[in-house]
Amino acid sequence: MVIFGKDSEIAVTTVRVLNFRSLANVEVELGDLTVVIGANNAGKTSFLDALFAAIGAGRKLLSVDDVRLEPAEATAPKTREIMIDVKLQPVGDDGKVLDAYPAGSFWTGLWGTLGIAVDAEFKEFTPIRTTLKWSAVKGEYMMERKFLKEWRDFGDWTNAAVHDRLVSAAQMEPIALHYVDAKRDLDDDLRRPGSFWRRLTEDLGLSATDIDAMEVTLSEINQMIVDKSEILKHLKENLAGLQKVVSSDSGGVDIAPVARKLRDLSKGVDVSFSTTGAQSFPLARHGMGTRSLASLLVFRAFASWRNKQATKGGDKVHSILGLEEPESHLHPQAQRSLFSHIKQIPGQRIVSTHSPYFAGQAQLEELRLFMKKGGDTIVTRIDLTPLTDTNDVRKLQETVIDTRGDILFSRGVVLFEGQTEEQALPIWAQEYWGSTIHELGFCFVRTNGTDYFPFIWLAKALSIPWYVFADGEEQPVKDLDSALKKVGEKDSTSHPNVIVHPKGKNFESQLIDEGYMTEIELALDAMSGQKGYLDDYIKDKHGQKGKKGVVRDYQSAGGRERAAFDALSSAKTSVSKHLGHVIIAHNNPVRRFPKTIEALLKIVGDAHELKKVEAKK
């Protein structure tokens, strides 16, 4: 169950968007903190812009450029309209959604009877619809906000009945979303009218008596500076010529090196910052990471002060923050630290991020994945209710999210067991497709054994395509089939996304079986920096005890192959890359891809419309 902040007594629980850029038709459920993830151009910023257009402070005006285009369209038809629905619900002292607004609620007084709807179960909520549509009468696109009479199922949501009266600005202001985009910079905010810094410092909260006394002091300081500065006196004397040019009755010229009015002080304020043991410098001389973070912390101060002042006056405000890429310009450890600062910002927070370090600290239920399919955005979330075993939830958080958060941003995930595959498979993939797996947006992930379940379950939950490349030995196959069954998939023998080495074979033994002994010996030589590594290995290890106490026999039939297998197995982390590079350099293009590896790459390539590059002889 979602728990919201209780201070405002409401929460935005659902947002629906139609025909806004790549958001053809999406529904996003919000929590107290919602972490929006996905690749570039997946629709994350569009969603924040759409929400800001609906309930933003300052109100972003929509235009024809925001109307979604079909692939073949140059312009959108006038009949197509943007629609953004926002659902708000009452919240109790325990942070849980209530069935009804409490008697005498500030929000029922603000929105009146038009702003309170009731569903089939007699639960109260507030639905607001924002639309942008063409007006033939005015010859332009018109934007309006109205309360809905109902909240229909998602399949039929656009047909919900709407009240005739427009929602007023006064009814929107207490729930206005504040949007902090990726270009934030406190050095700019100090001087930009309307910034959170300027809005917070315009009224310093001082009494009139204190203000008068301080402004007298400021005037005295100004006079003292001018009297003692020969340069300023010289400037003042020369500027006196303005009297003769502008007006004969001009009152004279004055120079104020320091603002005389307290209200003007915030316009010239500077903020300095220093690290331990270092000199203090103004923010303008610090890097973008520090300035970006400082801007965010100022918003935190603004939101908490705004809430404090509203509560003091008996009113309510529901603070909503839309935050784009808070990790911008910050190093990985700072990105991790940033998460706790954002958690301290009052109200609801909707944060878009590309950082696995940031997203990895979120709870699974707080994540929303945005992906493009056929040019349109789809949104998925993780539903943990099917997981009745708390150990499974722990594995998801600790094994996947905490350590491999980059999976959340991937185009597809390829899973395998060991270190050999981890180092060598990307080499074959680059040779096969002509681009690195990172350029193509794939994650190749070592599962550290055969516990595939948390990786496959998460990929399925977020609609991320997944593939498995597995050993054909008996126990690994049993473990894989168990994981597939647990996530409701076919077994390894019939699953189209699973490639298993032939029975009893693993990565190393399959290469030997396919006749890559020459390449294996070259890779071992490259690893060691000497020729004849395998011969020396045989001389050194023959007759000694190996795994499970079995005496090594490298002299009888097949002994060299057994030695090659043992040498590869004992040097996986050192030899794997050499092995990949040696095989892809084979004179015969057909031999550059072992059978199981080519089968895997073909399956992934076909699914993502990636073609094998033409081999060069």
mmCIF file of N, CA and C in Angstrom, residues 351-445:
data_model
loop_
_atom_site.group_PDB
_atom_site.id
_atom_site.type_symbol
_atom_site.label_atom_id
_atom_site.label_comp_id
_atom_site.label_asym_id
_atom_site.label_seq_id
_atom_site.Cartn_x
_atom_site.Cartn_y
_atom_site.Cartn_z
ATOM 1 N N VAL A 351 10.619 12.459 -9.948
ATOM 2 C CA VAL A 351 12.011 12.685 -10.331
ATOM 3 C C VAL A 351 12.350 11.827 -11.544
ATOM 4 N N SER A 352 12.818 12.450 -12.619
ATOM 5 C CA SER A 352 13.312 11.688 -13.768
ATOM 6 C C SER A 352 14.830 11.590 -13.651
ATOM 7 N N THR A 353 15.376 10.433 -13.984
ATOM 8 C CA THR A 353 16.811 10.240 -13.813
ATOM 9 C C THR A 353 17.368 9.257 -14.832
ATOM 10 N N HIS A 354 18.661 9.429 -15.142
ATOM 11 C CA HIS A 354 19.408 8.470 -15.943
ATOM 12 C C HIS A 354 20.455 7.770 -15.085
ATOM 13 N N SER A 355 20.430 8.028 -13.797
ATOM 14 C CA SER A 355 21.499 7.539 -12.927
ATOM 15 C C SER A 355 21.130 6.216 -12.260
ATOM 16 N N PRO A 356 21.896 5.141 -12.531
ATOM 17 C CA PRO A 356 21.652 3.890 -11.805
ATOM 18 C C PRO A 356 21.994 4.019 -10.325
ATOM 19 N N TYR A 357 22.885 4.962 -9.985
ATOM 20 C CA TYR A 357 23.245 5.172 -8.582
ATOM 21 C C TYR A 357 22.085 5.789 -7.819
ATOM 22 N N PHE A 358 21.354 6.688 -8.492
ATOM 23 C CA PHE A 358 20.177 7.309 -7.869
ATOM 24 C C PHE A 358 19.000 6.336 -7.853
ATOM 25 N N ALA A 359 18.682 5.777 -9.031
ATOM 26 C CA ALA A 359 17.537 4.877 -9.136
ATOM 27 C C ALA A 359 17.719 3.644 -8.266
ATOM 28 N N GLY A 360 18.977 3.227 -8.071
ATOM 29 C CA GLY A 360 19.237 2.034 -7.274
ATOM 30 C C GLY A 360 18.879 2.180 -5.808
ATOM 31 N N GLN A 361 18.686 3.421 -5.339
ATOM 32 C CA GLN A 361 18.304 3.632 -3.943
ATOM 33 C C GLN A 361 16.793 3.730 -3.752
ATOM 34 N N ALA A 362 16.074 3.807 -4.852
ATOM 35 C CA ALA A 362 14.614 3.878 -4.761
ATOM 36 C C ALA A 362 14.046 2.499 -4.428
ATOM 37 N N GLN A 363 12.890 2.501 -3.816
ATOM 38 C CA GLN A 363 12.185 1.249 -3.605
ATOM 39 C C GLN A 363 11.584 0.790 -4.928
ATOM 40 N N LEU A 364 11.464 -0.509 -5.092
ATOM 41 C CA LEU A 364 10.991 -1.049 -6.359
ATOM 42 C C LEU A 364 9.651 -0.458 -6.778
ATOM 43 N N GLU A 365 8.761 -0.278 -5.810
ATOM 44 C CA GLU A 365 7.425 0.221 -6.142
ATOM 45 C C GLU A 365 7.423 1.702 -6.506
ATOM 46 N N GLU A 366 8.549 2.396 -6.301
ATOM 47 C CA GLU A 366 8.629 3.816 -6.647
ATOM 48 C C GLU A 366 9.060 4.048 -8.091
ATOM 49 N N LEU A 367 9.470 3.002 -8.795
ATOM 50 C CA LEU A 367 10.014 3.135 -10.143
ATOM 51 C C LEU A 367 8.920 3.106 -11.208
ATOM 52 N N ARG A 368 9.068 3.957 -12.222
ATOM 53 C CA ARG A 368 8.209 3.932 -13.406
ATOM 54 C C ARG A 368 9.128 3.956 -14.628
ATOM 55 N N LEU A 369 9.013 2.949 -15.458
ATOM 56 C CA LEU A 369 9.886 2.846 -16.626
ATOM 57 C C LEU A 369 9.163 3.357 -17.868
ATOM 58 N N PHE A 370 9.795 4.325 -18.547
ATOM 59 C CA PHE A 370 9.279 4.864 -19.808
ATOM 60 C C PHE A 370 10.084 4.253 -20.945
ATOM 61 N N MET A 371 9.391 3.680 -21.927
ATOM 62 C CA MET A 371 10.045 3.065 -23.085
ATOM 63 C C MET A 371 9.306 3.464 -24.353
ATOM 64 N N LYS A 372 10.042 3.501 -25.470
ATOM 65 C CA LYS A 372 9.424 3.796 -26.762
ATOM 66 C C LYS A 372 9.097 2.488 -27.478
ATOM 67 N N LYS A 373 7.890 2.414 -28.028
ATOM 68 C CA LYS A 373 7.488 1.291 -28.856
ATOM 69 C C LYS A 373 6.750 1.844 -30.059
ATOM 70 N N GLY A 374 7.351 1.639 -31.233
ATOM 71 C CA GLY A 374 6.727 2.152 -32.446
ATOM 72 C C GLY A 374 6.552 3.645 -32.460
ATOM 73 N N GLY A 375 7.456 4.368 -31.795
ATOM 74 C CA GLY A 375 7.380 5.823 -31.782
ATOM 75 C C GLY A 375 6.585 6.397 -30.626
ATOM 76 N N ASP A 376 5.782 5.572 -29.954
ATOM 77 C CA ASP A 376 4.977 6.034 -28.827
ATOM 78 C C ASP A 376 5.550 5.506 -27.511
ATOM 79 N N THR A 377 5.291 6.248 -26.447
ATOM 80 C CA THR A 377 5.795 5.886 -25.126
ATOM 81 C C THR A 377 4.841 4.932 -24.430
ATOM 82 N N ILE A 378 5.409 3.904 -23.801
ATOM 83 C CA ILE A 378 4.634 3.062 -22.903
ATOM 84 C C ILE A 378 5.255 3.189 -21.510
ATOM 85 N N VAL A 379 4.429 3.059 -20.495
ATOM 86 C CA VAL A 379 4.882 3.219 -19.115
ATOM 87 C C VAL A 379 4.572 1.946 -18.344
ATOM 88 N N THR A 380 5.574 1.425 -17.659
ATOM 89 C CA THR A 380 5.367 0.237 -16.842
ATOM 90 C C THR A 380 5.827 0.497 -15.417
ATOM 91 N N ARG A 381 5.273 -0.264 -14.504
ATOM 92 C CA ARG A 381 5.672 -0.172 -13.097
ATOM 93 C C ARG A 381 5.778 -1.577 -12.531
ATOM 94 N N ILE A 382 6.376 -1.699 -11.379
ATOM 95 C CA ILE A 382 6.577 -3.001 -10.754
ATOM 96 C C ILE A 382 5.457 -3.262 -9.759
ATOM 97 N N ASP A 383 4.750 -4.357 -9.969
ATOM 98 C CA ASP A 383 3.714 -4.795 -9.041
ATOM 99 C C ASP A 383 4.288 -5.933 -8.202
ATOM 100 N N LEU A 384 4.529 -5.672 -6.940
ATOM 101 C CA LEU A 384 5.167 -6.662 -6.068
ATOM 102 C C LEU A 384 4.179 -7.634 -5.431
ATOM 103 N N THR A 385 2.897 -7.426 -5.641
ATOM 104 C CA THR A 385 1.912 -8.271 -4.952
ATOM 105 C C THR A 385 2.036 -9.759 -5.283
ATOM 106 N N PRO A 386 2.459 -10.152 -6.508
ATOM 107 C CA PRO A 386 2.607 -11.592 -6.755
ATOM 108 C C PRO A 386 3.737 -12.239 -5.970
ATOM 109 N N LEU A 387 4.669 -11.438 -5.447
ATOM 110 C CA LEU A 387 5.800 -11.991 -4.706
ATOM 111 C C LEU A 387 5.426 -12.141 -3.233
ATOM 112 N N THR A 388 5.062 -13.337 -2.862
ATOM 113 C CA THR A 388 4.666 -13.592 -1.477
ATOM 114 C C THR A 388 5.854 -13.913 -0.580
ATOM 115 N N ASP A 389 6.982 -14.280 -1.197
ATOM 116 C CA ASP A 389 8.185 -14.610 -0.444
ATOM 117 C C ASP A 389 9.021 -13.336 -0.272
ATOM 118 N N THR A 390 9.203 -12.901 0.981
ATOM 119 C CA THR A 390 9.967 -11.677 1.225
ATOM 120 C C THR A 390 11.415 -11.821 0.763
ATOM 121 N N ASN A 391 11.910 -13.048 0.706
ATOM 122 C CA ASN A 391 13.280 -13.278 0.242
ATOM 123 C C ASN A 391 13.417 -12.927 -1.238
ATOM 124 N N ASP A 392 12.351 -13.148 -2.008
ATOM 125 C CA ASP A 392 12.374 -12.795 -3.423
ATOM 126 C C ASP A 392 12.448 -11.276 -3.609
ATOM 127 N N VAL A 393 11.698 -10.545 -2.785
ATOM 128 C CA VAL A 393 11.732 -9.081 -2.846
ATOM 129 C C VAL A 393 13.122 -8.577 -2.472
ATOM 130 N N ARG A 394 13.711 -9.192 -1.456
ATOM 131 C CA ARG A 394 15.061 -8.809 -1.032
ATOM 132 C C ARG A 394 16.063 -9.040 -2.168
ATOM 133 N N LYS A 395 15.935 -10.185 -2.836
ATOM 134 C CA LYS A 395 16.840 -10.488 -3.946
ATOM 135 C C LYS A 395 16.711 -9.460 -5.060
ATOM 136 N N LEU A 396 15.489 -9.077 -5.363
ATOM 137 C CA LEU A 396 15.274 -8.074 -6.400
ATOM 138 C C LEU A 396 15.987 -6.764 -6.053
ATOM 139 N N GLN A 397 15.821 -6.325 -4.812
ATOM 140 C CA GLN A 397 16.402 -5.055 -4.398
ATOM 141 C C GLN A 397 17.922 -5.141 -4.306
ATOM 142 N N GLU A 398 18.422 -6.184 -3.661
ATOM 143 C CA GLU A 398 19.853 -6.259 -3.381
ATOM 144 C C GLU A 398 20.661 -6.814 -4.551
ATOM 145 N N THR A 399 20.130 -7.827 -5.235
ATOM 146 C CA THR A 399 20.889 -8.485 -6.298
ATOM 147 C C THR A 399 20.821 -7.721 -7.604
ATOM 148 N N VAL A 400 19.707 -7.079 -7.860
ATOM 149 C CA VAL A 400 19.531 -6.413 -9.156
ATOM 150 C C VAL A 400 19.614 -4.890 -9.019
ATOM 151 N N ILE A 401 18.684 -4.291 -8.285
ATOM 152 C CA ILE A 401 18.576 -2.841 -8.240
ATOM 153 C C ILE A 401 19.816 -2.203 -7.623
ATOM 154 N N ASP A 402 20.239 -2.716 -6.464
ATOM 155 C CA ASP A 402 21.357 -2.083 -5.760
ATOM 156 C C ASP A 402 22.678 -2.209 -6.513
ATOM 157 N N THR A 403 22.868 -3.305 -7.253
ATOM 158 C CA THR A 403 24.168 -3.554 -7.882
ATOM 159 C C THR A 403 24.148 -3.416 -9.406
ATOM 160 N N ARG A 404 23.006 -3.624 -10.042
ATOM 161 C CA ARG A 404 22.927 -3.538 -11.497
ATOM 162 C C ARG A 404 21.770 -2.632 -11.913
ATOM 163 N N GLY A 405 21.765 -1.421 -11.352
ATOM 164 C CA GLY A 405 20.701 -0.474 -11.673
ATOM 165 C C GLY A 405 20.661 -0.064 -13.126
ATOM 166 N N ASP A 406 21.786 -0.290 -13.859
ATOM 167 C CA ASP A 406 21.799 0.070 -15.278
ATOM 168 C C ASP A 406 20.819 -0.758 -16.101
ATOM 169 N N ILE A 407 20.406 -1.922 -15.566
ATOM 170 C CA ILE A 407 19.406 -2.740 -16.254
ATOM 171 C C ILE A 407 18.125 -1.943 -16.497
ATOM 172 N N LEU A 408 17.800 -1.066 -15.558
ATOM 173 C CA LEU A 408 16.562 -0.295 -15.637
ATOM 174 C C LEU A 408 16.521 0.623 -16.859
ATOM 175 N N PHE A 409 17.671 0.919 -17.432
ATOM 176 C CA PHE A 409 17.742 1.851 -18.550
ATOM 177 C C PHE A 409 18.053 1.146 -19.862
ATOM 178 N N SER A 410 18.056 -0.179 -19.848
ATOM 179 C CA SER A 410 18.548 -0.913 -21.012
ATOM 180 C C SER A 410 17.455 -1.190 -22.038
ATOM 181 N N ARG A 411 17.924 -1.386 -23.256
ATOM 182 C CA ARG A 411 17.057 -1.752 -24.371
ATOM 183 C C ARG A 411 16.704 -3.235 -24.310
ATOM 184 N N GLY A 412 17.587 -4.001 -23.729
ATOM 185 C CA GLY A 412 17.398 -5.434 -23.574
ATOM 186 C C GLY A 412 18.489 -5.979 -22.664
ATOM 187 N N VAL A 413 18.207 -7.114 -22.021
ATOM 188 C CA VAL A 413 19.139 -7.698 -21.061
ATOM 189 C C VAL A 413 19.508 -9.106 -21.494
ATOM 190 N N VAL A 414 20.813 -9.383 -21.582
ATOM 191 C CA VAL A 414 21.314 -10.724 -21.877
ATOM 192 C C VAL A 414 21.944 -11.272 -20.607
ATOM 193 N N LEU A 415 21.425 -12.404 -20.128
ATOM 194 C CA LEU A 415 21.870 -12.983 -18.856
ATOM 195 C C LEU A 415 22.724 -14.218 -19.099
ATOM 196 N N PHE A 416 23.745 -14.403 -18.270
ATOM 197 C CA PHE A 416 24.609 -15.586 -18.346
ATOM 198 C C PHE A 416 25.234 -15.807 -16.982
ATOM 199 N N GLU A 417 25.949 -16.922 -16.838
ATOM 200 C CA GLU A 417 26.424 -17.322 -15.517
ATOM 201 C C GLU A 417 27.762 -16.740 -15.105
ATOM 202 N N GLY A 418 28.760 -16.771 -16.017
ATOM 203 C CA GLY A 418 30.123 -16.607 -15.542
ATOM 204 C C GLY A 418 30.923 -15.465 -16.098
ATOM 205 N N GLN A 419 32.185 -15.432 -15.649
ATOM 206 C CA GLN A 419 33.098 -14.356 -16.009
ATOM 207 C C GLN A 419 33.560 -14.450 -17.460
ATOM 208 N N THR A 420 33.699 -15.667 -17.980
ATOM 209 C CA THR A 420 34.127 -15.821 -19.373
ATOM 210 C C THR A 420 33.148 -15.127 -20.310
ATOM 211 N N GLU A 421 31.869 -15.420 -20.129
ATOM 212 C CA GLU A 421 30.842 -14.805 -20.974
ATOM 213 C C GLU A 421 30.815 -13.282 -20.786
ATOM 214 N N GLU A 422 30.991 -12.835 -19.556
ATOM 215 C CA GLU A 422 30.931 -11.401 -19.269
ATOM 216 C C GLU A 422 31.985 -10.628 -20.059
ATOM 217 N N GLN A 423 33.179 -11.195 -20.189
ATOM 218 C CA GLN A 423 34.256 -10.495 -20.870
ATOM 219 C C GLN A 423 34.275 -10.750 -22.372
ATOM 220 N N ALA A 424 33.893 -11.955 -22.795
ATOM 221 C CA ALA A 424 34.029 -12.317 -24.202
ATOM 222 C C ALA A 424 32.799 -11.995 -25.053
ATOM 223 N N LEU A 425 31.603 -12.167 -24.507
ATOM 224 C CA LEU A 425 30.394 -11.955 -25.314
ATOM 225 C C LEU A 425 30.302 -10.546 -25.916
ATOM 226 N N PRO A 426 30.633 -9.478 -25.168
ATOM 227 C CA PRO A 426 30.573 -8.150 -25.789
ATOM 228 C C PRO A 426 31.494 -8.004 -26.994
ATOM 229 N N ILE A 427 32.605 -8.745 -27.008
ATOM 230 C CA ILE A 427 33.527 -8.683 -28.149
ATOM 231 C C ILE A 427 32.856 -9.279 -29.384
ATOM 232 N N TRP A 428 32.223 -10.453 -29.219
ATOM 233 C CA TRP A 428 31.506 -11.064 -30.341
ATOM 234 C C TRP A 428 30.320 -10.209 -30.780
ATOM 235 N N ALA A 429 29.637 -9.604 -29.809
ATOM 236 C CA ALA A 429 28.477 -8.769 -30.143
ATOM 237 C C ALA A 429 28.893 -7.580 -31.005
ATOM 238 N N GLN A 430 30.003 -6.939 -30.648
ATOM 239 C CA GLN A 430 30.474 -5.794 -31.436
ATOM 240 C C GLN A 430 30.867 -6.220 -32.835
ATOM 241 N N GLU A 431 31.508 -7.378 -32.956
ATOM 242 C CA GLU A 431 31.885 -7.877 -34.278
ATOM 243 C C GLU A 431 30.651 -8.226 -35.098
ATOM 244 N N TYR A 432 29.625 -8.752 -34.458
ATOM 245 C CA TYR A 432 28.416 -9.209 -35.145
ATOM 246 C C TYR A 432 27.570 -8.027 -35.638
ATOM 247 N N TRP A 433 27.378 -7.006 -34.761
ATOM 248 C CA TRP A 433 26.497 -5.888 -35.103
ATOM 249 C C TRP A 433 27.239 -4.646 -35.560
ATOM 250 N N GLY A 434 28.549 -4.597 -35.356
ATOM 251 C CA GLY A 434 29.311 -3.432 -35.778
ATOM 252 C C GLY A 434 29.265 -2.275 -34.811
ATOM 253 N N SER A 435 28.672 -2.471 -33.639
ATOM 254 C CA SER A 435 28.608 -1.438 -32.592
ATOM 255 C C SER A 435 28.739 -2.116 -31.239
ATOM 256 N N THR A 436 29.184 -1.363 -30.240
ATOM 257 C CA THR A 436 29.310 -1.928 -28.902
ATOM 258 C C THR A 436 27.927 -2.121 -28.282
ATOM 259 N N ILE A 437 27.867 -2.992 -27.289
ATOM 260 C CA ILE A 437 26.581 -3.215 -26.610
ATOM 261 C C ILE A 437 26.108 -1.940 -25.925
ATOM 262 N N HIS A 438 27.044 -1.078 -25.519
ATOM 263 C CA HIS A 438 26.663 0.173 -24.856
ATOM 264 C C HIS A 438 26.058 1.143 -25.861
ATOM 265 N N GLU A 439 26.622 1.195 -27.055
ATOM 266 C CA GLU A 439 26.050 2.054 -28.107
ATOM 267 C C GLU A 439 24.648 1.596 -28.478
ATOM 268 N N LEU A 440 24.427 0.290 -28.438
ATOM 269 C CA LEU A 440 23.128 -0.268 -28.821
ATOM 270 C C LEU A 440 22.131 -0.274 -27.669
ATOM 271 N N GLY A 441 22.601 -0.002 -26.456
ATOM 272 C CA GLY A 441 21.698 0.100 -25.312
ATOM 273 C C GLY A 441 21.399 -1.206 -24.600
ATOM 274 N N PHE A 442 22.246 -2.224 -24.783
ATOM 275 C CA PHE A 442 22.023 -3.516 -24.131
ATOM 276 C C PHE A 442 22.835 -3.632 -22.845
ATOM 277 N N CYS A 443 22.318 -4.435 -21.926
ATOM 278 C CA CYS A 443 23.065 -4.832 -20.733
ATOM 279 C C CYS A 443 23.375 -6.316 -20.829
ATOM 280 N N PHE A 444 24.646 -6.675 -20.770
ATOM 281 C CA PHE A 444 25.071 -8.067 -20.692
ATOM 282 C C PHE A 444 25.429 -8.314 -19.235
ATOM 283 N N VAL A 445 24.686 -9.191 -18.564
ATOM 284 C CA VAL A 445 24.746 -9.282 -17.106
ATOM 285 C C VAL A 445 25.135 -10.670 -16.632
#
